[in-house]
Amino acid sequence: MMSIRIAIIGYGKIAQDQHMPAILANPDFEIVATASPHPHPEAPGQAFGTHGALIAGMAGRLDAVAICTPPAARYAIARDALDAGLHVLLEKPPAATLGEIQHLEALAGQSRRTLFTAWHAQHNPAVDAARALLAGKVVTAFHIHWFEDVRKWHPGQEWIWEPGGFGVFDPGINALSIATRILPVPLFVRAATLRFPSNRQTPIAASLTFASERGAFGAELDWRYTEGERWTIRAETADGGVIELHDGGATLLVNGERRAFGGAGEYRSIYERFAALIRTGQSDVDSDPLRIVADAYLAGRRELVEPFA
Amino acid sequence: MMSIRIAIIGYGKIAQDQHMPAILANPDFEIVATASPHPHPEAPGQAFGTHGALIAGMAGRLDAVAICTPPAARYAIARDALDAGLHVLLEKPPAATLGEIQHLEALAGQSRRTLFTAWHAQHNPAVDAARALLAGKVVTAFHIHWFEDVRKWHPGQEWIWEPGGFGVFDPGINALSIATRILPVPLFVRAATLRFPSNRQTPIAASLTFASERGAFGAELDWRYTEGERWTIRAETADGGVIELHDGGATLLVNGERRAFGGAGEYRSIYERFAALIRTGQSDVDSDPLRIVADAYLAGRRELVEPFA
């Protein structure tokens, strides 16, 4: 089978740390180019400054792109790539708005190309196992705690504080993407409180209450934890079971007992899936996690908290 | 044909001014009950204090409900009504969140009942005519101006300022519902500015820029106009045509020339449609206008403006 010639657009930290190794490890793909406004001497393949230059310069020599720019830029790049007949993988969150995703899905359908919204946190063997354990169960309580230190994980990244930058939902949407994957019931927002630093456009913390007739379902997302960081999801079931995911979905505990998993890692799994989708002519577009964030904004109470500097 | 026995839940201004006359004028319906926390001596049929009491008290004697409460309460009422095997009409906006609409649509499918999201501003003969005129055309400019005096139209209504109360999007979503209906291209938010009174939870004004490759597409919604109120939508087409809707969609101007329309009015048309949907076992669920509002929140810049008292 011919390998899939792929380019990475947006050659920043996530592209270098995760996408590149996963692509290099997958024999289905051949990395042929990158696009980045900043030159990267070590970038593999041909280097371009913009996605437009890359699409034009690689015409006839490219099958697919992985879009790893900040979210606000992704829609226009994905649209141009689909227009040029390329398959598209979108880092999470796939776009800045639900309308953009809806439109890209329609374009992918028209151009018969693969569009894949890659929610990396869903691609953990522990997440699949949690999903299987909760299938058919009655969940009586469900809690997300996503506590981290924004200065440690996003040093100098100003876009996270700009409109469309998602703030604490940038990591928090990973938890939501796991939640929508593992829960056997639909998850939707009943109430929310969004805490905005008085000098910023996106929230630094958020509390979400989900609609549930069965008990307490909620999420606490907070970027102000310099100590005590945690990324945990806990579900209780009517039969007395407790399913916990720790470490952002990497570790599963069943009734307090840790289960071990092998597996190739999130991004290798993503590229296996992307190759399979391209080979079978399918798309995989999931906007549920972004819909939950949008609903939290729509229904949420805004609070101003101390400025972030 | 048996008439459809209907109850109104939430017997406030819109129910009394619009729904009741439209139901009374439609021989397909028989109004049999109302639910309202405040007693209305002149309310037709049996009067209940809550939707739960109404659904229980009218069991076997009711086919459908029209839900005219504030938006935040609609989901739970609609869910209970669908669970009880009733057809459901939702005033606009149909719910507080996109997740709620998605879930209600699934419930209606499961219970094989009609769910109808009634965007009243779409039910104007002038709107249908504008849609027909724009079909197949290239729209090169599109502008919404929705300027009104909140004190005049929402005296004492505190819910509009609470989370989930929509603020200026409460009238503005009417314009968006017309826009999504008449435009031959998908409409989605590129950027937005939302202006919140410093003491309130919902915006008093909003500027939206829509994604467009063809020219300027935008909306200005403002609740601070004590003079110069207007509710206008203007589209320019590549062939030099200008299509305008004035008076909130009631009046059509084509190249400056006014077209006259008869017709039964928005709410009569809504109940004709609701009856037809029930008779044919269909639902009509449109969440696009709410999706645009959610996207404006998601991608928008927040500005604090002077307090509203």
Coordinates of C-alpha atoms in Angstrom, one line a residue:
Chain A
M1 CA 0.0 0.0 0.0
M2 CA 1.2 3.5 -0.8
S3 CA 2.2 5.5 2.2
I4 CA 0.2 8.6 3.0
R5 CA 2.2 11.8 2.4
I6 CA 1.6 14.1 5.3
A7 CA 2.6 17.6 6.3
I8 CA 2.3 19.2 9.7
I9 CA 0.9 22.8 9.8
G10 CA 1.9 24.7 13.0
Y11 CA 5.2 23.2 14.1
G12 CA 5.1 24.2 17.8
K13 CA 5.5 22.2 21.0
I14 CA 2.7 19.7 20.5
A15 CA 3.7 19.0 16.9
Q16 CA 7.4 18.4 17.8
D17 CA 6.7 16.5 21.1
Q18 CA 3.8 14.3 20.0
H19 CA 2.8 14.4 16.3
M20 CA 6.3 14.1 14.8
P21 CA 7.3 11.0 16.8
A22 CA 3.9 9.3 16.2
I23 CA 4.1 9.9 12.4
L24 CA 7.7 8.7 12.2
A25 CA 6.7 5.6 14.1
N26 CA 3.8 4.8 11.7
P27 CA 4.8 3.1 8.4
D28 CA 1.5 4.2 6.9
F29 CA 2.7 7.8 6.8
E30 CA 5.6 9.6 5.2
I31 CA 6.3 13.1 6.5
V32 CA 7.0 15.4 3.6
A33 CA 6.7 19.0 4.8
T34 CA 6.0 21.4 7.6
A35 CA 4.6 25.0 7.7
S36 CA 5.5 27.4 10.4
P37 CA 6.0 31.1 10.6
H38 CA 9.3 30.5 12.5
P39 CA 12.0 28.5 10.7
H40 CA 12.9 25.2 12.3
P41 CA 16.2 23.9 11.0
E42 CA 15.5 20.4 12.3
A43 CA 12.0 20.2 10.8
P44 CA 11.7 17.2 8.4
G45 CA 10.8 17.5 4.7
Q46 CA 10.3 20.8 3.0
A47 CA 9.7 23.8 5.2
F48 CA 7.1 26.5 4.3
G49 CA 6.2 29.7 6.1
T50 CA 2.5 29.5 5.6
H51 CA -0.2 26.9 5.0
G52 CA -1.0 28.5 1.7
A53 CA 2.6 28.3 0.5
L54 CA 2.7 24.7 1.6
I55 CA -0.5 23.6 -0.1
A56 CA 0.6 25.4 -3.4
G57 CA 4.2 24.2 -3.2
M58 CA 3.4 20.6 -2.4
A59 CA 0.5 20.3 -5.0
G60 CA 0.4 16.7 -6.3
R61 CA 3.0 15.6 -3.7
L62 CA 0.8 15.6 -0.6
D63 CA -2.2 13.6 0.7
A64 CA -2.9 14.8 4.2
V65 CA -2.2 17.5 6.8
A66 CA -2.2 17.5 10.6
I67 CA -3.2 21.0 11.8
C68 CA -1.4 21.8 15.1
T69 CA -1.8 25.6 15.2
P70 CA -3.7 27.4 17.9
P71 CA -7.4 26.7 17.6
A72 CA -8.5 30.1 16.2
A73 CA -6.5 29.5 13.0
R74 CA -7.5 26.0 12.3
Y75 CA -10.8 26.5 10.4
A76 CA -9.3 28.6 7.5
I77 CA -6.4 26.1 7.2
A78 CA -8.6 23.1 7.2
R79 CA -11.0 24.6 4.7
D80 CA -8.1 25.4 2.3
A81 CA -6.7 21.9 2.7
L82 CA -10.0 20.2 2.1
D83 CA -10.5 22.5 -0.9
A84 CA -7.1 21.3 -2.2
G85 CA -8.3 17.7 -1.9
L86 CA -6.3 16.8 1.2
H87 CA -7.3 14.7 4.2
V88 CA -7.3 16.7 7.5
L89 CA -6.5 15.8 11.1
L90 CA -7.3 18.5 13.6
E91 CA -5.6 18.8 17.0
K92 CA -8.0 19.4 19.9
P93 CA -10.1 21.5 20.2
P94 CA -10.8 21.1 16.5
A95 CA -11.9 24.7 15.9
A96 CA -12.8 27.9 17.6
T97 CA -16.6 27.5 17.2
L98 CA -19.2 24.8 16.6
G99 CA -20.2 26.5 13.3
E100 CA -16.7 26.1 12.0
I101 CA -16.7 22.3 12.7
Q102 CA -20.2 21.9 11.2
H103 CA -19.0 23.7 8.0
L104 CA -15.8 21.7 7.8
E105 CA -17.8 18.5 8.1
A106 CA -20.0 19.5 5.2
L107 CA -16.9 20.4 3.1
A108 CA -15.2 17.1 3.9
G109 CA -18.4 15.3 2.8
Q110 CA -18.5 17.3 -0.5
S111 CA -14.8 16.8 -1.3
R112 CA -15.0 13.1 -0.2
R113 CA -11.9 13.6 2.0
T114 CA -11.3 12.4 5.6
L115 CA -11.8 14.9 8.4
F116 CA -10.7 13.6 11.8
T117 CA -11.2 15.6 15.1
A118 CA -8.4 14.0 17.2
W119 CA -9.3 14.3 20.9
H120 CA -6.0 12.9 22.1
A121 CA -7.2 12.2 25.7
Q122 CA -9.7 9.7 24.3
H123 CA -6.9 7.6 22.8
N124 CA -5.8 5.9 26.0
P125 CA -6.3 2.2 26.6
A126 CA -7.4 3.1 30.2
V127 CA -10.2 5.3 28.7
D128 CA -11.4 2.4 26.5
A129 CA -11.4 0.1 29.5
A130 CA -13.3 2.6 31.6
R131 CA -15.9 3.0 28.8
A132 CA -16.3 -0.8 28.6
L133 CA -16.7 -1.0 32.4
L134 CA -19.4 1.7 32.5
A135 CA -21.4 0.4 29.5
G136 CA -24.9 -0.6 30.6
K137 CA -24.3 0.6 34.1
V138 CA -26.3 3.2 36.0
V139 CA -23.9 6.0 37.0
T140 CA -25.0 7.6 40.3
A141 CA -22.2 10.1 40.7
F142 CA -19.6 11.6 38.3
H143 CA -16.9 14.1 39.0
I144 CA -14.0 15.6 37.1
H145 CA -11.1 17.4 38.9
W146 CA -8.7 19.0 36.6
F147 CA -6.3 21.1 38.6
E148 CA -3.0 22.4 37.2
D149 CA -0.6 25.3 37.2
V150 CA -1.1 27.3 34.0
R151 CA 2.4 28.9 34.4
K152 CA 4.0 25.5 34.3
W153 CA 2.1 24.2 31.2
H154 CA 1.5 27.3 29.1
P155 CA 4.6 29.5 29.7
G156 CA 4.3 32.6 27.6
Q157 CA 1.3 31.3 25.5
E158 CA -0.8 34.5 25.2
W159 CA -3.3 33.0 22.8
I160 CA -4.9 31.0 25.6
W161 CA -6.1 34.2 27.2
E162 CA -7.4 35.8 24.0
P163 CA -11.1 35.4 22.7
G164 CA -11.4 31.9 21.3
G165 CA -8.3 30.8 23.3
F166 CA -10.4 28.7 25.7
G167 CA -8.5 29.5 28.9
V168 CA -8.9 26.6 31.5
F169 CA -11.1 24.8 29.0
D170 CA -7.9 24.2 26.9
P171 CA -6.9 21.4 29.3
G172 CA -10.4 20.9 30.7
I173 CA -11.8 19.9 27.3
N174 CA -9.5 16.9 27.5
A175 CA -11.5 15.8 30.6
L176 CA -14.8 16.5 28.8
S177 CA -13.7 14.5 25.8
I178 CA -13.0 11.5 28.1
A179 CA -16.3 12.0 29.9
T180 CA -18.4 12.0 26.7
R181 CA -16.5 8.9 25.6
I182 CA -16.9 6.8 28.7
L183 CA -20.3 7.8 30.0
P184 CA -23.3 5.6 29.0
V185 CA -25.6 8.7 29.2
P186 CA -25.6 12.0 27.4
L187 CA -23.7 14.7 29.2
F188 CA -25.0 18.3 29.2
V189 CA -24.6 21.4 31.2
R190 CA -27.2 22.4 33.8
A191 CA -25.3 25.3 35.4
A192 CA -21.8 26.7 35.4
T193 CA -19.6 29.4 37.0
L194 CA -16.8 30.8 34.9
R195 CA -14.0 32.7 36.7
F196 CA -12.3 35.3 34.5
P197 CA -9.2 37.1 35.6
S198 CA -10.3 40.8 35.4
N199 CA -7.6 41.5 32.8
R200 CA -8.2 38.4 30.6
Q201 CA -10.7 37.2 28.0
T202 CA -10.9 33.5 29.0
P203 CA -11.6 31.8 32.3
I204 CA -8.8 30.6 34.6
A205 CA -11.3 28.4 36.5
A206 CA -14.7 26.9 35.9
S207 CA -17.3 24.8 37.9
L208 CA -19.8 22.9 35.8
T209 CA -22.9 21.1 37.0
F210 CA -24.2 18.6 34.5
A211 CA -27.9 17.6 34.1
S212 CA -28.5 14.3 35.8
E213 CA -31.5 12.6 37.4
R214 CA -29.2 10.2 39.2
G215 CA -27.0 12.1 41.6
A216 CA -24.3 14.7 41.5
F217 CA -22.5 15.1 38.1
G218 CA -19.9 17.9 38.0
A219 CA -16.5 19.2 36.9
E220 CA -14.0 21.5 38.7
L221 CA -11.4 22.9 36.3
D222 CA -8.8 25.2 37.8
W223 CA -5.5 26.6 36.5
R224 CA -4.4 28.1 39.8
Y225 CA -2.9 25.0 41.4
T226 CA 0.8 25.4 41.9
E227 CA 0.7 22.5 44.3
G228 CA -1.6 19.5 44.3
E229 CA -2.1 19.2 40.6
R230 CA -4.4 16.4 39.6
W231 CA -6.3 15.2 36.5
T232 CA -8.9 12.8 37.8
I233 CA -12.3 11.5 36.8
R234 CA -14.4 9.4 39.2
A235 CA -17.6 7.5 38.5
E236 CA -19.8 5.7 41.0
T237 CA -22.3 3.1 39.8
A238 CA -25.5 1.8 41.3
D239 CA -24.0 -1.6 41.9
G240 CA -21.5 0.0 44.3
G241 CA -18.6 0.1 41.8
V242 CA -16.1 3.0 41.7
I243 CA -14.2 3.6 38.4
E244 CA -11.4 6.2 38.5
L245 CA -9.2 7.6 35.8
H246 CA -6.0 9.3 37.1
D247 CA -3.2 11.1 35.4
G248 CA -5.4 12.6 32.7
G249 CA -6.8 9.2 31.6
A250 CA -3.6 7.2 31.6
T251 CA -4.3 5.2 34.8
L252 CA -7.4 3.2 35.6
L253 CA -8.5 2.2 39.2
V254 CA -11.4 -0.1 39.7
N255 CA -12.7 -0.1 43.2
G256 CA -9.3 1.4 44.3
E257 CA -7.3 -1.3 42.5
R258 CA -4.9 -0.2 39.8
R259 CA -5.1 -1.8 36.4
A260 CA -2.1 -1.9 34.1
F261 CA -2.1 -1.2 30.4
G262 CA 0.4 -1.4 27.6
G263 CA -0.4 0.2 24.3
A264 CA 1.3 2.6 22.0
G265 CA 0.3 5.9 23.6
E266 CA -2.3 8.5 22.6
Y267 CA -0.7 10.0 19.5
R268 CA 0.3 6.7 18.0
S269 CA -3.3 5.5 18.4
I270 CA -4.5 8.8 16.8
Y271 CA -2.3 8.2 13.7
E272 CA -3.4 4.5 13.4
R273 CA -7.0 5.8 13.4
F274 CA -6.3 8.5 10.9
A275 CA -4.7 6.1 8.5
A276 CA -7.6 3.7 8.9
L277 CA -10.1 6.5 8.2
I278 CA -8.3 7.6 5.1
R279 CA -8.0 4.0 3.8
T280 CA -11.7 3.4 4.3
G281 CA -12.9 6.8 3.0
Q282 CA -14.5 7.8 6.3
S283 CA -14.5 10.9 8.6
D284 CA -14.7 11.0 12.4
V285 CA -16.1 14.3 13.6
D286 CA -16.9 14.7 17.3
S287 CA -18.0 18.2 18.5
D288 CA -19.6 17.1 21.8
P289 CA -16.7 18.3 24.0
L290 CA -16.8 21.7 22.4
R291 CA -20.6 21.8 22.6
I292 CA -20.3 21.4 26.4
V293 CA -17.8 24.3 26.6
A294 CA -20.1 26.5 24.5
D295 CA -23.1 25.5 26.7
A296 CA -21.1 26.4 29.8
Y297 CA -20.5 29.9 28.3
L298 CA -24.1 30.2 27.3
A299 CA -25.7 29.1 30.6
G300 CA -22.8 30.1 33.0
R301 CA -22.4 32.8 35.6
R302 CA -19.4 35.0 35.1
E303 CA -17.3 36.0 38.0
L304 CA -14.3 38.3 37.9
V305 CA -11.3 37.1 39.9
E306 CA -7.8 38.6 40.5
P307 CA -5.8 39.7 37.4
F308 CA -3.4 37.2 35.9
A309 CA 0.1 38.4 35.1
Chain B
M1 CA -60.3 14.5 12.4
M2 CA -60.1 14.7 16.2
S3 CA -58.9 18.0 17.5
I4 CA -55.5 18.1 19.3
R5 CA -56.0 18.8 23.0
I6 CA -53.4 21.3 24.0
A7 CA -52.2 23.0 27.2
I8 CA -50.1 26.2 27.6
I9 CA -47.4 26.0 30.2
G10 CA -46.1 29.4 31.3
Y11 CA -49.1 31.7 30.9
G12 CA -47.3 35.0 30.7
K13 CA -47.3 37.9 28.2
I14 CA -46.3 35.9 25.0
A15 CA -48.8 33.1 25.8
Q16 CA -51.7 35.5 26.4
D17 CA -50.8 37.9 23.5
Q18 CA -49.8 35.4 20.8
H19 CA -50.3 31.7 21.6
M20 CA -53.8 31.8 22.9
P21 CA -55.3 33.8 20.0
A22 CA -53.5 31.6 17.5
I23 CA -54.7 28.4 19.2
L24 CA -58.3 29.7 19.5
A25 CA -58.2 30.6 15.8
N26 CA -57.1 27.1 14.7
P27 CA -59.8 24.4 14.5
D28 CA -57.1 21.7 14.7
F29 CA -56.6 22.6 18.4
E30 CA -58.7 22.6 21.5
I31 CA -57.2 24.4 24.5
V32 CA -57.9 22.4 27.6
A33 CA -55.5 23.6 30.3
T34 CA -52.9 26.1 31.4
A35 CA -50.1 25.9 34.0
S36 CA -48.8 29.0 35.7
P37 CA -47.4 29.8 39.2
H38 CA -49.7 32.9 39.3
P39 CA -53.5 32.3 39.0
H40 CA -55.1 33.8 35.9
P41 CA -58.9 34.0 36.4
E42 CA -59.4 34.4 32.6
A43 CA -57.2 31.5 31.6
P44 CA -59.2 29.0 29.5
G45 CA -59.6 25.4 30.5
Q46 CA -58.4 23.9 33.7
A47 CA -55.7 25.9 35.6
F48 CA -52.7 24.3 37.3
G49 CA -49.9 25.7 39.3
T50 CA -47.1 23.6 37.9
H51 CA -46.4 21.6 34.8
G52 CA -46.1 18.4 36.9
A53 CA -49.6 19.0 38.3
L54 CA -50.9 19.7 34.8
I55 CA -49.4 16.5 33.3
A56 CA -50.7 14.4 36.1
G57 CA -54.1 16.0 36.3
M58 CA -54.7 15.9 32.6
A59 CA -53.5 12.3 32.0
G60 CA -55.5 10.8 29.2
R61 CA -57.1 14.1 28.3
L62 CA -54.2 15.9 26.7
D63 CA -52.2 15.5 23.5
A64 CA -49.8 18.4 23.3
V65 CA -48.2 21.3 25.2
A66 CA -46.9 24.7 24.2
I67 CA -44.0 25.8 26.5
C68 CA -43.9 29.5 27.0
T69 CA -41.9 29.8 30.2
P70 CA -38.5 31.6 30.3
P71 CA -35.9 29.5 28.4
A72 CA -34.0 28.2 31.5
A73 CA -37.1 26.2 32.6
R74 CA -38.1 24.7 29.2
Y75 CA -35.9 21.7 29.1
A76 CA -37.2 20.0 32.2
I77 CA -40.8 20.7 31.3
A78 CA -40.3 19.4 27.7
R79 CA -38.6 16.3 29.0
D80 CA -41.4 15.5 31.4
A81 CA -44.0 16.2 28.7
L82 CA -42.3 13.9 26.1
D83 CA -42.0 11.2 28.9
A84 CA -45.7 11.5 29.4
G85 CA -46.3 10.9 25.6
L86 CA -47.2 14.5 24.7
H87 CA -46.2 16.5 21.7
V88 CA -44.2 19.6 22.5
L89 CA -43.9 23.1 21.0
L90 CA -41.1 25.2 22.3
E91 CA -41.2 29.0 22.2
K92 CA -37.9 30.6 21.1
P93 CA -35.1 30.1 22.1
P94 CA -36.1 26.5 22.6
A95 CA -33.8 25.8 25.5
A96 CA -30.9 27.3 27.6
T97 CA -28.2 25.2 25.9
L98 CA -27.5 23.2 22.8
G99 CA -27.1 20.0 24.8
E100 CA -30.7 20.3 26.1
I101 CA -32.0 20.6 22.6
Q102 CA -30.0 17.6 21.4
H103 CA -31.3 15.6 24.3
L104 CA -34.9 16.6 23.7
E105 CA -34.6 15.7 20.1
A106 CA -33.4 12.2 21.1
L107 CA -36.2 11.8 23.6
A108 CA -38.8 12.9 21.0
G109 CA -37.4 10.3 18.6
Q110 CA -37.6 7.6 21.3
S111 CA -41.1 8.4 22.3
R112 CA -42.3 9.0 18.7
R113 CA -43.7 12.4 19.5
T114 CA -43.5 15.7 17.8
L115 CA -40.9 18.2 19.0
F116 CA -41.2 21.6 17.3
T117 CA -38.8 24.5 17.9
A118 CA -41.0 27.4 17.0
W119 CA -38.8 30.3 15.8
H120 CA -41.7 32.8 15.4
A121 CA -39.7 35.3 13.3
Q122 CA -39.2 32.7 10.6
H123 CA -43.0 32.5 10.2
N124 CA -43.5 35.6 8.2
P125 CA -44.6 35.6 4.6
A126 CA -42.0 38.3 3.9
V127 CA -39.3 36.0 5.3
D128 CA -40.3 33.2 3.0
A129 CA -40.3 35.6 0.0
A130 CA -36.8 36.9 1.0
R131 CA -35.6 33.3 1.1
A132 CA -37.0 32.6 -2.3
L133 CA -35.4 35.8 -3.7
L134 CA -32.0 34.9 -2.3
A135 CA -32.0 31.2 -3.3
G136 CA -29.2 30.5 -5.8
K137 CA -27.9 34.0 -5.5
V138 CA -24.4 35.1 -4.5
V139 CA -24.8 37.3 -1.4
T140 CA -22.0 39.9 -1.3
A141 CA -23.0 41.8 1.9
F142 CA -25.3 41.0 4.7
H143 CA -26.1 43.1 7.7
I144 CA -28.4 42.8 10.7
H145 CA -29.4 45.9 12.8
W146 CA -31.5 45.1 15.8
F147 CA -31.8 48.2 17.9
E148 CA -34.4 48.5 20.7
D149 CA -35.1 49.9 24.1
V150 CA -34.9 47.1 26.7
R151 CA -36.9 49.1 29.2
K152 CA -39.8 49.4 26.8
W153 CA -39.9 45.7 25.8
H154 CA -38.8 43.9 28.9
P155 CA -40.1 45.9 31.8
G156 CA -39.3 44.3 35.1
Q157 CA -38.1 41.0 33.5
E158 CA -35.1 40.0 35.6
W159 CA -34.6 36.6 34.0
I160 CA -33.2 38.2 30.9
W161 CA -30.2 39.4 32.9
E162 CA -29.6 36.1 34.7
P163 CA -27.2 33.4 33.4
G164 CA -29.0 31.6 30.6
G165 CA -31.3 34.6 30.1
F166 CA -29.7 35.6 26.8
G167 CA -29.7 39.4 27.3
V168 CA -29.8 41.2 23.9
F169 CA -29.7 37.9 22.2
D170 CA -33.3 37.3 23.4
P171 CA -34.5 39.6 20.6
G172 CA -31.3 39.2 18.6
I173 CA -31.9 35.5 18.1
N174 CA -35.0 36.4 16.1
A175 CA -32.8 38.1 13.6
L176 CA -30.4 35.2 13.6
S177 CA -33.3 32.8 13.0
I178 CA -34.4 34.8 10.0
A179 CA -30.8 35.0 8.7
T180 CA -30.2 31.2 8.9
R181 CA -33.6 30.8 7.1
I182 CA -33.1 33.2 4.2
L183 CA -29.3 32.9 3.4
P184 CA -28.3 30.4 0.8
V185 CA -24.9 29.9 2.6
P186 CA -24.1 28.6 6.1
L187 CA -23.8 31.4 8.6
F188 CA -21.2 31.1 11.4
V189 CA -19.3 33.4 13.7
R190 CA -15.8 34.6 12.9
A191 CA -15.5 37.2 15.8
A192 CA -17.8 38.9 18.2
T193 CA -17.8 41.6 20.9
L194 CA -20.2 41.1 23.8
R195 CA -21.0 44.1 26.0
F196 CA -22.0 43.2 29.5
P197 CA -23.3 45.8 32.0
S198 CA -20.9 45.6 34.9
N199 CA -23.7 44.5 37.2
R200 CA -25.4 42.0 34.9
Q201 CA -24.8 38.4 33.6
T202 CA -26.0 38.8 30.0
P203 CA -24.9 41.3 27.3
I204 CA -26.8 44.5 26.6
A205 CA -25.2 44.8 23.2
A206 CA -23.3 42.6 20.8
S207 CA -21.4 43.0 17.5
L208 CA -21.0 39.8 15.4
T209 CA -18.8 39.3 12.4
F210 CA -19.7 36.2 10.3
A211 CA -17.3 34.1 8.3
S212 CA -17.6 35.1 4.7
E213 CA -15.4 35.0 1.7
R214 CA -17.7 37.3 -0.2
G215 CA -17.8 40.6 1.7
A216 CA -18.9 42.0 4.9
F217 CA -21.4 39.9 6.9
G218 CA -22.3 41.1 10.3
A219 CA -24.9 41.9 13.0
E220 CA -25.3 44.8 15.5
L221 CA -27.6 44.0 18.4
D222 CA -28.2 46.8 20.9
W223 CA -30.7 47.2 23.7
R224 CA -29.8 50.8 24.5
Y225 CA -31.8 52.6 21.8
T226 CA -34.5 54.7 23.4
E227 CA -34.9 56.4 20.1
G228 CA -34.3 55.2 16.6
E229 CA -35.4 51.6 17.2
R230 CA -35.0 49.4 14.1
W231 CA -35.2 45.7 13.3
T232 CA -33.7 45.4 9.8
I233 CA -31.8 42.8 7.7
R234 CA -30.2 43.8 4.4
A235 CA -28.6 41.6 1.8
E236 CA -26.8 42.6 -1.3
T237 CA -26.4 40.2 -4.2
A238 CA -23.7 39.9 -6.9
D239 CA -26.3 40.9 -9.6
G240 CA -26.8 44.3 -7.9
G241 CA -30.0 43.4 -6.0
V242 CA -30.8 44.7 -2.5
I243 CA -33.2 42.6 -0.4
E244 CA -34.3 44.3 2.9
L245 CA -36.5 43.0 5.7
H246 CA -37.8 45.8 8.0
D247 CA -40.0 45.7 11.1
G248 CA -38.4 42.4 12.3
G249 CA -39.2 40.5 9.2
A250 CA -42.7 41.8 8.6
T251 CA -41.9 44.0 5.7
L252 CA -39.9 43.2 2.5
L253 CA -38.2 45.7 0.2
V254 CA -36.7 44.7 -3.1
N255 CA -34.4 47.3 -4.5
G256 CA -36.1 49.8 -2.3
E257 CA -39.6 48.9 -3.4
R258 CA -42.0 47.7 -0.8
R259 CA -43.8 44.4 -1.3
A260 CA -47.2 43.7 0.3
F261 CA -48.1 40.5 2.0
G262 CA -51.3 39.1 3.4
G263 CA -51.1 36.0 5.5
A264 CA -52.3 34.9 8.9
G265 CA -49.4 36.2 11.1
E266 CA -46.5 34.5 12.7
Y267 CA -48.2 32.5 15.5
R268 CA -51.1 31.3 13.3
S269 CA -48.5 29.9 10.9
I270 CA -46.7 28.3 13.8
Y271 CA -49.8 26.4 15.0
E272 CA -50.6 25.4 11.4
R273 CA -47.2 23.9 11.2
F274 CA -47.4 22.3 14.6
A275 CA -50.7 20.6 13.7
A276 CA -49.2 19.3 10.4
L277 CA -46.1 17.9 12.1
I278 CA -48.3 16.1 14.7
R279 CA -50.6 14.7 12.0
T280 CA -47.7 13.4 10.0
G281 CA -45.6 12.1 12.9
Q282 CA -42.7 14.4 12.3
S283 CA -40.5 16.7 14.4
D284 CA -38.9 20.0 13.3
V285 CA -35.8 20.9 15.5
D286 CA -33.6 23.8 14.5
S287 CA -30.8 24.7 16.8
D288 CA -28.8 26.9 14.3
P289 CA -29.8 30.3 15.8
L290 CA -28.8 29.1 19.3
R291 CA -25.6 27.6 17.9
I292 CA -24.7 31.1 16.6
V293 CA -25.2 32.7 20.0
A294 CA -23.2 29.9 21.7
D295 CA -20.4 30.5 19.2
A296 CA -20.5 34.2 19.8
Y297 CA -20.0 33.6 23.5
L298 CA -17.2 31.1 22.8
A299 CA -15.2 33.2 20.3
G300 CA -16.3 36.7 21.5
R301 CA -14.4 39.4 23.3
R302 CA -16.2 40.5 26.5
E303 CA -16.4 44.2 27.4
L304 CA -17.8 45.7 30.6
V305 CA -20.1 48.7 30.0
E306 CA -22.0 50.9 32.4
P307 CA -24.3 49.2 34.9
F308 CA -27.9 48.7 34.0
A309 CA -30.5 49.6 36.6

